[in-house]
Every structure is written in structure tokens, then in C-alpha cells.
Amino acid sequence: MHAMAQAATEAAQTARATIGDSEFDRDTAVTLREEGVYDAELSAGWTIIHAVNGGYLLALLGRALGEALPHADPFSVSAHYLTASVPGPAVVRTQTVRAGRTLSTGQASLFQYAEDGSEIERIRVLATYGDLDALPDDVRTTALPPAMPDRDHCLGPSDGAPRIPGSSAITDRLDIKLDPATVGWAVGAPSGKGEMRGWFGLADGRDPDPLSLLLTVDALPPTSFELGLAGWTPTVELTAHIRCRPAPGPLRVSITTRNLAGGFLEEDAEVWDSADRLVAQSRQLAKAPRTA
């Protein structure tokens, strides 16, 4: 391993050993190398169809920005995925764009090392942070929680729910119970509706927080499965809005796609907490799987 990559790995392992019991927290740990520069280790435990999951990457960069900026909570995070990330050492470079009294804005990029030691940029983020606890309790919305069965009537691995074709370890780190109406793809009968719904949590029981919501918006199987398309659906761009701090307990996630054109589709996600509050929203543009 290249010397720079080895140093980054050792620093990230030290951070993971001290951050706590949650696998999510350990695997999104970053270690300050110098001002604005953090070392990280991308865990193979969060891969999907051989690539590192985009929501996991968003959470890792979100953690770095939360440490670099004067405000701790993500409000709006927009990411462009430039090249596919792989498990192994990485470096995150952050920059404070603006620091105000109630909001601060920063940018971050994640790099990995090529064989010659050069850096390859994988993902670039622009984000606004603030204090979710300081927001006024003023909710005016027509949005409703997703209509789906309770957890006991949804499908998880113990109920014979299928694993994502070609996927790997990420399914062992998540506690997902899918709405039976959105798993037709598993038996060769996709609905064609471009919908995915389910209950979401982390397998180790860690309660949700603003950082883990960045993972949640990109953690369910892709809606392309219910459109009859199998295979990797790589994210091109993803914007997440964190609306409030989630209550403890499982989350409900609803994702819809209304338009697939030119080989690209959008996914609109809503995340609801155990108190029936809309805690996160996102939209992403993704490449549709190739059909042949």
C-alpha cells in the first residue's frame, strides 16, 4: 500500500476504535490531519453491487463538515458523485464558504489514492449547516406519512425478503422491512410504478439522528427494480434536506420515480419518524441500469 494511503488507514482505524459502539459511527469516523483535511477509511461493509453506497458516503462527508463548520446539524446537502468509490483509505478536504450567526456553508470533497499515489476525486459536496434545535415549532404541511402496512406485515430478510441482486454487506447493517406492494421485482412481477416503501433502521439498534438521515435517503432498493430494471443504479447527484431532529425509533421511507428518460431517472424520497414528522426529504438523479 502506498505510504500516504497507509497513514490514512492507520489514522482512520484509530478514530473508529474510539468513537463508540455503533457500526455506523465507527465506519463514518474521520480523523483531523490538519486544518480542513480529514483521513477516513471507507468500509467494505457499506457496499452495494460492489460500489460503496452513496448515502454512506454522504454521511461520512456530512460528519467531516459538522466538525469543520461552526454549526453541527446538516440542513441542506448537495452531492455530485464523480467516480465510483471503493473500500479503503480516503481523504476529505473541507472549506468553509461562509459562517453566519444561524447558518454556515461549507464544501467538501472525498479523494482516494491511485496506484501511483495521486488523488482521485470521488464525490464533491456543498452544504448548509445550522442548529435544528433552534428552529421554531411552526409546521404547515399537506404531506402525509406513507400508506403502508405496519412493520409486522412488511418483509425483511427473516421473512424471506430477497436480497438486492449482486449486492453485499450493506444489507447486513440495515434493518429494512419493505412494503409487500413494492417487492414485485423479487418474484419477476415488478409493478411498473417506480415506488419503494419500507421501515428503516440500523441493524445494531442505533437511533436515527440528522447524520444518519443522510444515509437513510439512499438506503432502500432502487425504484428502478419496480420499473423492471435490474442492476446497479449509480447516483449522479443527490440533494438532501434535513427538516428536524428525528425521534427515537424506526423510520418510514417512501421513494418514488415519475420519469425515466434518456437513460436517467429521478428518485424523490421522504423520511418520517416515529412521531409522524417529516424529518428528511431528498431528490437524486441516477443512471438507469442498462437493459442489455
mmCIF file of C-alpha atoms in Angstrom:
data_model
loop_
_atom_site.group_PDB
_atom_site.id
_atom_site.type_symbol
_atom_site.label_atom_id
_atom_site.label_comp_id
_atom_site.label_asym_id
_atom_site.label_seq_id
_atom_site.Cartn_x
_atom_site.Cartn_y
_atom_site.Cartn_z
ATOM 1 C CA MET A 1 0.000 0.000 0.000
ATOM 2 C CA HIS A 2 1.236 3.493 -0.825
ATOM 3 C CA ALA A 3 2.674 5.315 2.223
ATOM 4 C CA MET A 4 0.019 8.095 2.136
ATOM 5 C CA ALA A 5 -2.777 5.541 1.954
ATOM 6 C CA GLN A 6 -1.209 3.546 4.805
ATOM 7 C CA ALA A 7 -1.061 6.641 7.004
ATOM 8 C CA ALA A 8 -4.691 7.482 6.232
ATOM 9 C CA THR A 9 -5.771 3.928 7.091
ATOM 10 C CA GLU A 10 -3.957 3.975 10.444
ATOM 11 C CA ALA A 11 -5.485 7.345 11.367
ATOM 12 C CA ALA A 12 -8.987 6.211 10.431
ATOM 13 C CA GLN A 13 -8.621 2.969 12.392
ATOM 14 C CA THR A 14 -7.666 4.974 15.480
ATOM 15 C CA ALA A 15 -10.773 7.138 15.119
ATOM 16 C CA ARG A 16 -13.031 4.117 14.614
ATOM 17 C CA ALA A 17 -11.670 2.478 17.746
ATOM 18 C CA THR A 18 -12.653 5.421 19.932
ATOM 19 C CA ILE A 19 -15.926 6.771 18.502
ATOM 20 C CA GLY A 20 -18.417 4.351 20.080
ATOM 21 C CA ASP A 21 -20.311 1.098 19.721
ATOM 22 C CA SER A 22 -22.372 1.862 16.610
ATOM 23 C CA GLU A 23 -21.000 0.398 13.408
ATOM 24 C CA PHE A 24 -22.349 3.389 11.509
ATOM 25 C CA ASP A 25 -20.476 5.826 13.759
ATOM 26 C CA ARG A 26 -17.244 3.849 13.586
ATOM 27 C CA ASP A 27 -17.398 3.496 9.815
ATOM 28 C CA THR A 28 -18.139 7.193 9.204
ATOM 29 C CA ALA A 29 -15.385 8.354 11.561
ATOM 30 C CA VAL A 30 -12.936 10.950 10.287
ATOM 31 C CA THR A 31 -9.604 11.977 11.816
ATOM 32 C CA LEU A 32 -8.286 15.514 11.594
ATOM 33 C CA ARG A 33 -4.897 15.522 9.884
ATOM 34 C CA GLU A 34 -4.566 19.282 9.591
ATOM 35 C CA GLU A 35 -6.974 22.182 9.281
ATOM 36 C CA GLY A 36 -9.583 21.288 6.683
ATOM 37 C CA VAL A 37 -8.143 17.824 5.971
ATOM 38 C CA TYR A 38 -9.522 14.576 7.421
ATOM 39 C CA ASP A 39 -8.470 10.958 6.973
ATOM 40 C CA ALA A 40 -11.123 8.251 6.605
ATOM 41 C CA GLU A 41 -11.432 4.566 5.825
ATOM 42 C CA LEU A 42 -14.309 3.537 3.549
ATOM 43 C CA SER A 43 -15.671 0.294 4.968
ATOM 44 C CA ALA A 44 -16.465 -2.680 2.731
ATOM 45 C CA GLY A 45 -19.473 -3.189 4.984
ATOM 46 C CA TRP A 46 -21.434 -0.483 3.153
ATOM 47 C CA THR A 47 -21.045 -1.699 -0.434
ATOM 48 C CA ILE A 48 -23.912 -2.377 -2.799
ATOM 49 C CA ILE A 49 -23.298 -4.239 -6.050
ATOM 50 C CA HIS A 50 -19.549 -3.798 -5.467
ATOM 51 C CA ALA A 51 -19.632 0.010 -5.039
ATOM 52 C CA VAL A 52 -19.681 1.992 -1.783
ATOM 53 C CA ASN A 53 -23.225 3.204 -1.069
ATOM 54 C CA GLY A 54 -23.838 6.873 -1.857
ATOM 55 C CA GLY A 55 -25.805 7.561 1.334
ATOM 56 C CA TYR A 56 -22.968 6.183 3.456
ATOM 57 C CA LEU A 57 -20.539 8.475 1.625
ATOM 58 C CA LEU A 58 -22.873 11.426 2.164
ATOM 59 C CA ALA A 59 -22.966 10.710 5.895
ATOM 60 C CA LEU A 60 -19.185 10.439 6.116
ATOM 61 C CA LEU A 61 -18.681 13.792 4.398
ATOM 62 C CA GLY A 62 -21.520 15.181 6.486
ATOM 63 C CA ARG A 63 -19.629 14.191 9.632
ATOM 64 C CA ALA A 64 -16.470 15.930 8.406
ATOM 65 C CA LEU A 65 -18.391 19.118 7.619
ATOM 66 C CA GLY A 66 -20.108 19.001 11.001
ATOM 67 C CA GLU A 67 -16.677 19.015 12.625
ATOM 68 C CA ALA A 68 -15.241 21.691 10.339
ATOM 69 C CA LEU A 69 -18.132 24.190 10.441
ATOM 70 C CA PRO A 70 -19.301 26.265 13.433
ATOM 71 C CA HIS A 71 -22.761 24.639 13.214
ATOM 72 C CA ALA A 72 -23.232 20.914 13.752
ATOM 73 C CA ASP A 73 -26.504 19.958 12.018
ATOM 74 C CA PRO A 74 -26.909 19.432 8.258
ATOM 75 C CA PHE A 75 -29.813 21.409 6.777
ATOM 76 C CA SER A 76 -29.189 21.035 3.035
ATOM 77 C CA VAL A 77 -26.530 18.797 1.496
ATOM 78 C CA SER A 78 -25.980 18.563 -2.281
ATOM 79 C CA ALA A 79 -23.540 15.984 -3.633
ATOM 80 C CA HIS A 80 -22.167 15.241 -7.082
ATOM 81 C CA TYR A 81 -20.801 11.719 -7.470
ATOM 82 C CA LEU A 82 -17.841 11.958 -9.822
ATOM 83 C CA THR A 83 -16.320 8.467 -9.779
ATOM 84 C CA ALA A 84 -17.269 5.240 -8.021
ATOM 85 C CA SER A 85 -15.789 4.915 -4.534
ATOM 86 C CA VAL A 86 -14.208 1.666 -3.349
ATOM 87 C CA PRO A 87 -13.449 0.341 0.136
ATOM 88 C CA GLY A 88 -10.160 1.588 1.529
ATOM 89 C CA PRO A 89 -8.396 4.759 2.669
ATOM 90 C CA ALA A 90 -9.701 8.182 1.692
ATOM 91 C CA VAL A 91 -9.052 11.811 2.484
ATOM 92 C CA VAL A 92 -11.726 14.500 2.906
ATOM 93 C CA ARG A 93 -10.833 18.126 2.224
ATOM 94 C CA THR A 94 -13.219 20.755 3.584
ATOM 95 C CA GLN A 95 -13.558 24.501 3.123
ATOM 96 C CA THR A 96 -15.735 26.985 4.986
ATOM 97 C CA VAL A 97 -17.535 29.108 2.407
ATOM 98 C CA ARG A 98 -19.477 31.299 4.835
ATOM 99 C CA ALA A 99 -20.023 31.312 8.581
ATOM 100 C CA GLY A 100 -23.057 33.271 9.778
ATOM 101 C CA ARG A 101 -24.892 33.570 13.075
ATOM 102 C CA THR A 102 -27.564 30.938 12.367
ATOM 103 C CA LEU A 103 -26.250 29.170 9.253
ATOM 104 C CA SER A 104 -22.874 28.205 7.867
ATOM 105 C CA THR A 105 -21.995 26.871 4.429
ATOM 106 C CA GLY A 106 -19.101 24.635 3.519
ATOM 107 C CA GLN A 107 -17.873 22.353 0.802
ATOM 108 C CA ALA A 108 -16.086 19.026 0.980
ATOM 109 C CA SER A 109 -14.524 16.587 -1.454
ATOM 110 C CA LEU A 110 -13.549 12.975 -0.886
ATOM 111 C CA PHE A 111 -10.455 11.633 -2.602
ATOM 112 C CA GLN A 112 -8.937 8.190 -2.889
ATOM 113 C CA TYR A 113 -5.466 7.190 -3.940
ATOM 114 C CA ALA A 114 -4.473 5.790 -7.326
ATOM 115 C CA GLU A 115 -1.678 3.234 -7.585
ATOM 116 C CA ASP A 116 0.825 5.983 -8.376
ATOM 117 C CA GLY A 117 -0.151 7.890 -5.217
ATOM 118 C CA SER A 118 -2.171 10.581 -6.983
ATOM 119 C CA GLU A 119 -5.594 11.553 -5.662
ATOM 120 C CA ILE A 120 -8.848 10.748 -7.476
ATOM 121 C CA GLU A 121 -11.861 12.852 -6.515
ATOM 122 C CA ARG A 122 -14.891 10.655 -5.850
ATOM 123 C CA ILE A 123 -17.606 12.986 -4.549
ATOM 124 C CA ARG A 124 -17.988 16.749 -4.041
ATOM 125 C CA VAL A 125 -20.483 18.277 -1.599
ATOM 126 C CA LEU A 126 -21.839 21.771 -0.941
ATOM 127 C CA ALA A 127 -23.817 22.006 2.297
ATOM 128 C CA THR A 128 -25.543 24.407 4.674
ATOM 129 C CA TYR A 129 -25.470 23.664 8.410
ATOM 130 C CA GLY A 130 -27.303 25.137 11.383
ATOM 131 C CA ASP A 131 -28.905 24.220 14.714
ATOM 132 C CA LEU A 132 -32.029 22.081 14.329
ATOM 133 C CA ASP A 133 -32.964 22.573 17.967
ATOM 134 C CA ALA A 134 -33.208 26.334 17.413
ATOM 135 C CA LEU A 135 -35.865 26.062 14.698
ATOM 136 C CA PRO A 136 -39.364 27.400 15.511
ATOM 137 C CA ASP A 137 -42.105 24.867 16.126
ATOM 138 C CA ASP A 138 -44.158 26.012 13.135
ATOM 139 C CA VAL A 139 -45.340 23.200 10.848
ATOM 140 C CA ARG A 140 -47.720 23.835 7.954
ATOM 141 C CA THR A 141 -47.827 20.939 5.550
ATOM 142 C CA THR A 142 -50.102 18.883 3.347
ATOM 143 C CA ALA A 143 -47.625 15.987 3.357
ATOM 144 C CA LEU A 144 -48.790 12.712 4.903
ATOM 145 C CA PRO A 145 -46.839 9.677 6.106
ATOM 146 C CA PRO A 146 -46.661 6.882 3.530
ATOM 147 C CA ALA A 147 -49.599 4.494 3.498
ATOM 148 C CA MET A 148 -48.115 1.057 4.110
ATOM 149 C CA PRO A 149 -48.561 -1.891 6.490
ATOM 150 C CA ASP A 150 -47.061 -1.899 9.972
ATOM 151 C CA ARG A 151 -43.626 -3.482 10.449
ATOM 152 C CA ASP A 152 -45.031 -6.895 11.349
ATOM 153 C CA HIS A 153 -46.717 -7.114 7.948
ATOM 154 C CA CYS A 154 -43.743 -5.916 5.899
ATOM 155 C CA LEU A 155 -40.925 -8.068 4.565
ATOM 156 C CA GLY A 156 -37.385 -8.313 5.908
ATOM 157 C CA PRO A 157 -34.637 -10.930 5.488
ATOM 158 C CA SER A 158 -36.115 -13.104 8.253
ATOM 159 C CA ASP A 159 -39.433 -13.090 6.376
ATOM 160 C CA GLY A 160 -37.875 -14.322 3.175
ATOM 161 C CA ALA A 161 -37.462 -10.894 1.608
ATOM 162 C CA PRO A 162 -34.991 -11.042 -1.263
ATOM 163 C CA ARG A 163 -31.541 -9.551 -1.162
ATOM 164 C CA ILE A 164 -30.648 -6.995 -3.798
ATOM 165 C CA PRO A 165 -29.215 -8.871 -6.810
ATOM 166 C CA GLY A 166 -25.422 -8.743 -6.737
ATOM 167 C CA SER A 167 -25.355 -6.737 -3.508
ATOM 168 C CA SER A 168 -23.278 -7.397 -0.481
ATOM 169 C CA ALA A 169 -22.658 -6.396 3.101
ATOM 170 C CA ILE A 170 -24.804 -3.264 3.412
ATOM 171 C CA THR A 171 -27.950 -5.364 3.816
ATOM 172 C CA ASP A 172 -26.474 -6.869 6.996
ATOM 173 C CA ARG A 173 -26.035 -3.403 8.538
ATOM 174 C CA LEU A 174 -29.563 -2.220 7.890
ATOM 175 C CA ASP A 175 -32.897 -3.220 9.390
ATOM 176 C CA ILE A 176 -35.270 -2.748 6.455
ATOM 177 C CA LYS A 177 -38.795 -4.125 6.203
ATOM 178 C CA LEU A 178 -40.270 -3.482 2.755
ATOM 179 C CA ASP A 179 -43.894 -2.839 1.880
ATOM 180 C CA PRO A 180 -45.049 -6.033 0.093
ATOM 181 C CA ALA A 181 -46.625 -3.837 -2.601
ATOM 182 C CA THR A 182 -43.139 -2.734 -3.684
ATOM 183 C CA VAL A 183 -41.324 -6.096 -3.905
ATOM 184 C CA GLY A 184 -42.880 -7.487 -7.069
ATOM 185 C CA TRP A 185 -39.436 -7.269 -8.673
ATOM 186 C CA ALA A 186 -38.279 -10.088 -6.398
ATOM 187 C CA VAL A 187 -40.644 -12.606 -7.997
ATOM 188 C CA GLY A 188 -40.346 -11.376 -11.552
ATOM 189 C CA ALA A 189 -43.501 -9.261 -11.395
ATOM 190 C CA PRO A 190 -42.469 -5.601 -10.962
ATOM 191 C CA SER A 191 -45.396 -3.231 -10.572
ATOM 192 C CA GLY A 192 -44.089 -0.708 -13.098
ATOM 193 C CA LYS A 193 -44.990 2.098 -10.688
ATOM 194 C CA GLY A 194 -41.482 3.182 -9.698
ATOM 195 C CA GLU A 195 -42.229 3.079 -5.957
ATOM 196 C CA MET A 196 -40.306 1.756 -2.978
ATOM 197 C CA ARG A 197 -41.512 1.942 0.630
ATOM 198 C CA GLY A 198 -40.311 0.466 3.860
ATOM 199 C CA TRP A 199 -39.435 0.711 7.520
ATOM 200 C CA PHE A 200 -35.819 1.637 8.129
ATOM 201 C CA GLY A 201 -33.362 1.347 10.984
ATOM 202 C CA LEU A 202 -29.772 0.370 11.651
ATOM 203 C CA ALA A 203 -29.235 -3.300 12.457
ATOM 204 C CA ASP A 204 -27.307 -2.544 15.650
ATOM 205 C CA GLY A 205 -30.253 -0.587 17.061
ATOM 206 C CA ARG A 206 -28.679 2.873 16.877
ATOM 207 C CA ASP A 207 -31.400 5.521 16.933
ATOM 208 C CA PRO A 208 -31.628 7.933 13.988
ATOM 209 C CA ASP A 209 -30.083 11.389 14.075
ATOM 210 C CA PRO A 210 -29.533 14.125 11.454
ATOM 211 C CA LEU A 211 -26.320 12.480 10.247
ATOM 212 C CA SER A 212 -27.805 9.017 9.773
ATOM 213 C CA LEU A 213 -30.699 10.555 7.809
ATOM 214 C CA LEU A 214 -28.148 11.271 5.066
ATOM 215 C CA LEU A 215 -27.728 7.512 4.779
ATOM 216 C CA THR A 216 -31.448 6.797 5.074
ATOM 217 C CA VAL A 217 -32.469 8.751 1.964
ATOM 218 C CA ASP A 218 -30.316 6.456 -0.206
ATOM 219 C CA ALA A 219 -30.565 3.102 1.546
ATOM 220 C CA LEU A 220 -33.667 1.338 0.165
ATOM 221 C CA PRO A 221 -33.525 -0.758 -3.013
ATOM 222 C CA PRO A 222 -33.740 1.462 -6.096
ATOM 223 C CA THR A 223 -37.133 2.224 -7.605
ATOM 224 C CA SER A 224 -35.752 1.010 -10.934
ATOM 225 C CA PHE A 225 -36.330 -2.560 -9.694
ATOM 226 C CA GLU A 226 -40.082 -1.931 -9.668
ATOM 227 C CA LEU A 227 -39.729 -0.470 -13.177
ATOM 228 C CA GLY A 228 -38.432 -3.854 -14.313
ATOM 229 C CA LEU A 229 -34.752 -2.850 -14.473
ATOM 230 C CA ALA A 230 -32.171 -4.875 -12.551
ATOM 231 C CA GLY A 231 -28.618 -3.850 -11.808
ATOM 232 C CA TRP A 232 -26.611 -1.000 -10.348
ATOM 233 C CA THR A 233 -28.322 2.423 -10.400
ATOM 234 C CA PRO A 234 -25.432 4.846 -9.803
ATOM 235 C CA THR A 235 -26.244 8.255 -8.341
ATOM 236 C CA VAL A 236 -25.179 11.280 -10.377
ATOM 237 C CA GLU A 237 -26.414 13.995 -7.986
ATOM 238 C CA LEU A 238 -28.280 13.908 -4.681
ATOM 239 C CA THR A 239 -29.696 16.759 -2.587
ATOM 240 C CA ALA A 240 -30.991 16.039 0.919
ATOM 241 C CA HIS A 241 -32.920 18.380 3.211
ATOM 242 C CA ILE A 242 -32.937 17.586 6.930
ATOM 243 C CA ARG A 243 -36.077 19.173 8.403
ATOM 244 C CA CYS A 244 -35.868 18.299 12.106
ATOM 245 C CA ARG A 245 -34.141 16.031 14.595
ATOM 246 C CA PRO A 246 -35.808 12.591 14.398
ATOM 247 C CA ALA A 247 -37.467 10.946 17.373
ATOM 248 C CA PRO A 248 -36.065 7.587 18.539
ATOM 249 C CA GLY A 249 -37.435 4.509 16.835
ATOM 250 C CA PRO A 250 -37.877 3.175 13.304
ATOM 251 C CA LEU A 251 -38.283 5.446 10.305
ATOM 252 C CA ARG A 252 -40.666 5.147 7.376
ATOM 253 C CA VAL A 253 -39.231 5.832 3.936
ATOM 254 C CA SER A 254 -41.120 6.411 0.702
ATOM 255 C CA ILE A 255 -39.316 6.785 -2.629
ATOM 256 C CA THR A 256 -40.938 7.479 -5.980
ATOM 257 C CA THR A 257 -39.832 7.856 -9.586
ATOM 258 C CA ARG A 258 -42.159 9.538 -12.076
ATOM 259 C CA ASN A 259 -39.872 9.946 -15.056
ATOM 260 C CA LEU A 260 -37.283 7.732 -16.716
ATOM 261 C CA ALA A 261 -35.931 9.303 -19.905
ATOM 262 C CA GLY A 262 -32.673 9.303 -21.807
ATOM 263 C CA GLY A 263 -31.203 6.654 -19.536
ATOM 264 C CA PHE A 264 -31.701 8.714 -16.336
ATOM 265 C CA LEU A 265 -34.331 8.693 -13.601
ATOM 266 C CA GLU A 266 -35.105 10.766 -10.520
ATOM 267 C CA GLU A 267 -35.843 9.419 -7.058
ATOM 268 C CA ASP A 268 -37.814 11.560 -4.603
ATOM 269 C CA ALA A 269 -37.570 10.365 -1.012
ATOM 270 C CA GLU A 270 -39.461 11.281 2.140
ATOM 271 C CA VAL A 271 -38.436 10.077 5.605
ATOM 272 C CA TRP A 272 -40.889 10.085 8.517
ATOM 273 C CA ASP A 273 -40.015 9.450 12.163
ATOM 274 C CA SER A 274 -41.892 7.566 14.897
ATOM 275 C CA ALA A 275 -43.686 10.811 15.871
ATOM 276 C CA ASP A 276 -45.213 11.126 12.362
ATOM 277 C CA ARG A 277 -42.970 14.054 11.424
ATOM 278 C CA LEU A 278 -41.387 14.556 8.018
ATOM 279 C CA VAL A 279 -37.729 14.644 9.077
ATOM 280 C CA ALA A 280 -35.915 14.436 5.726
ATOM 281 C CA GLN A 281 -36.518 14.828 2.008
ATOM 282 C CA SER A 282 -34.263 14.232 -0.965
ATOM 283 C CA ARG A 283 -34.123 14.141 -4.723
ATOM 284 C CA GLN A 284 -31.464 12.386 -6.714
ATOM 285 C CA LEU A 285 -30.658 11.930 -10.372
ATOM 286 C CA ALA A 286 -29.396 8.463 -11.199
ATOM 287 C CA LYS A 287 -28.384 6.459 -14.247
ATOM 288 C CA ALA A 288 -30.878 3.761 -15.103
ATOM 289 C CA PRO A 289 -29.482 0.222 -15.273
ATOM 290 C CA ARG A 290 -28.643 -0.970 -18.737
ATOM 291 C CA THR A 291 -31.267 -3.295 -20.138
ATOM 292 C CA ALA A 292 -28.914 -5.375 -22.272
#
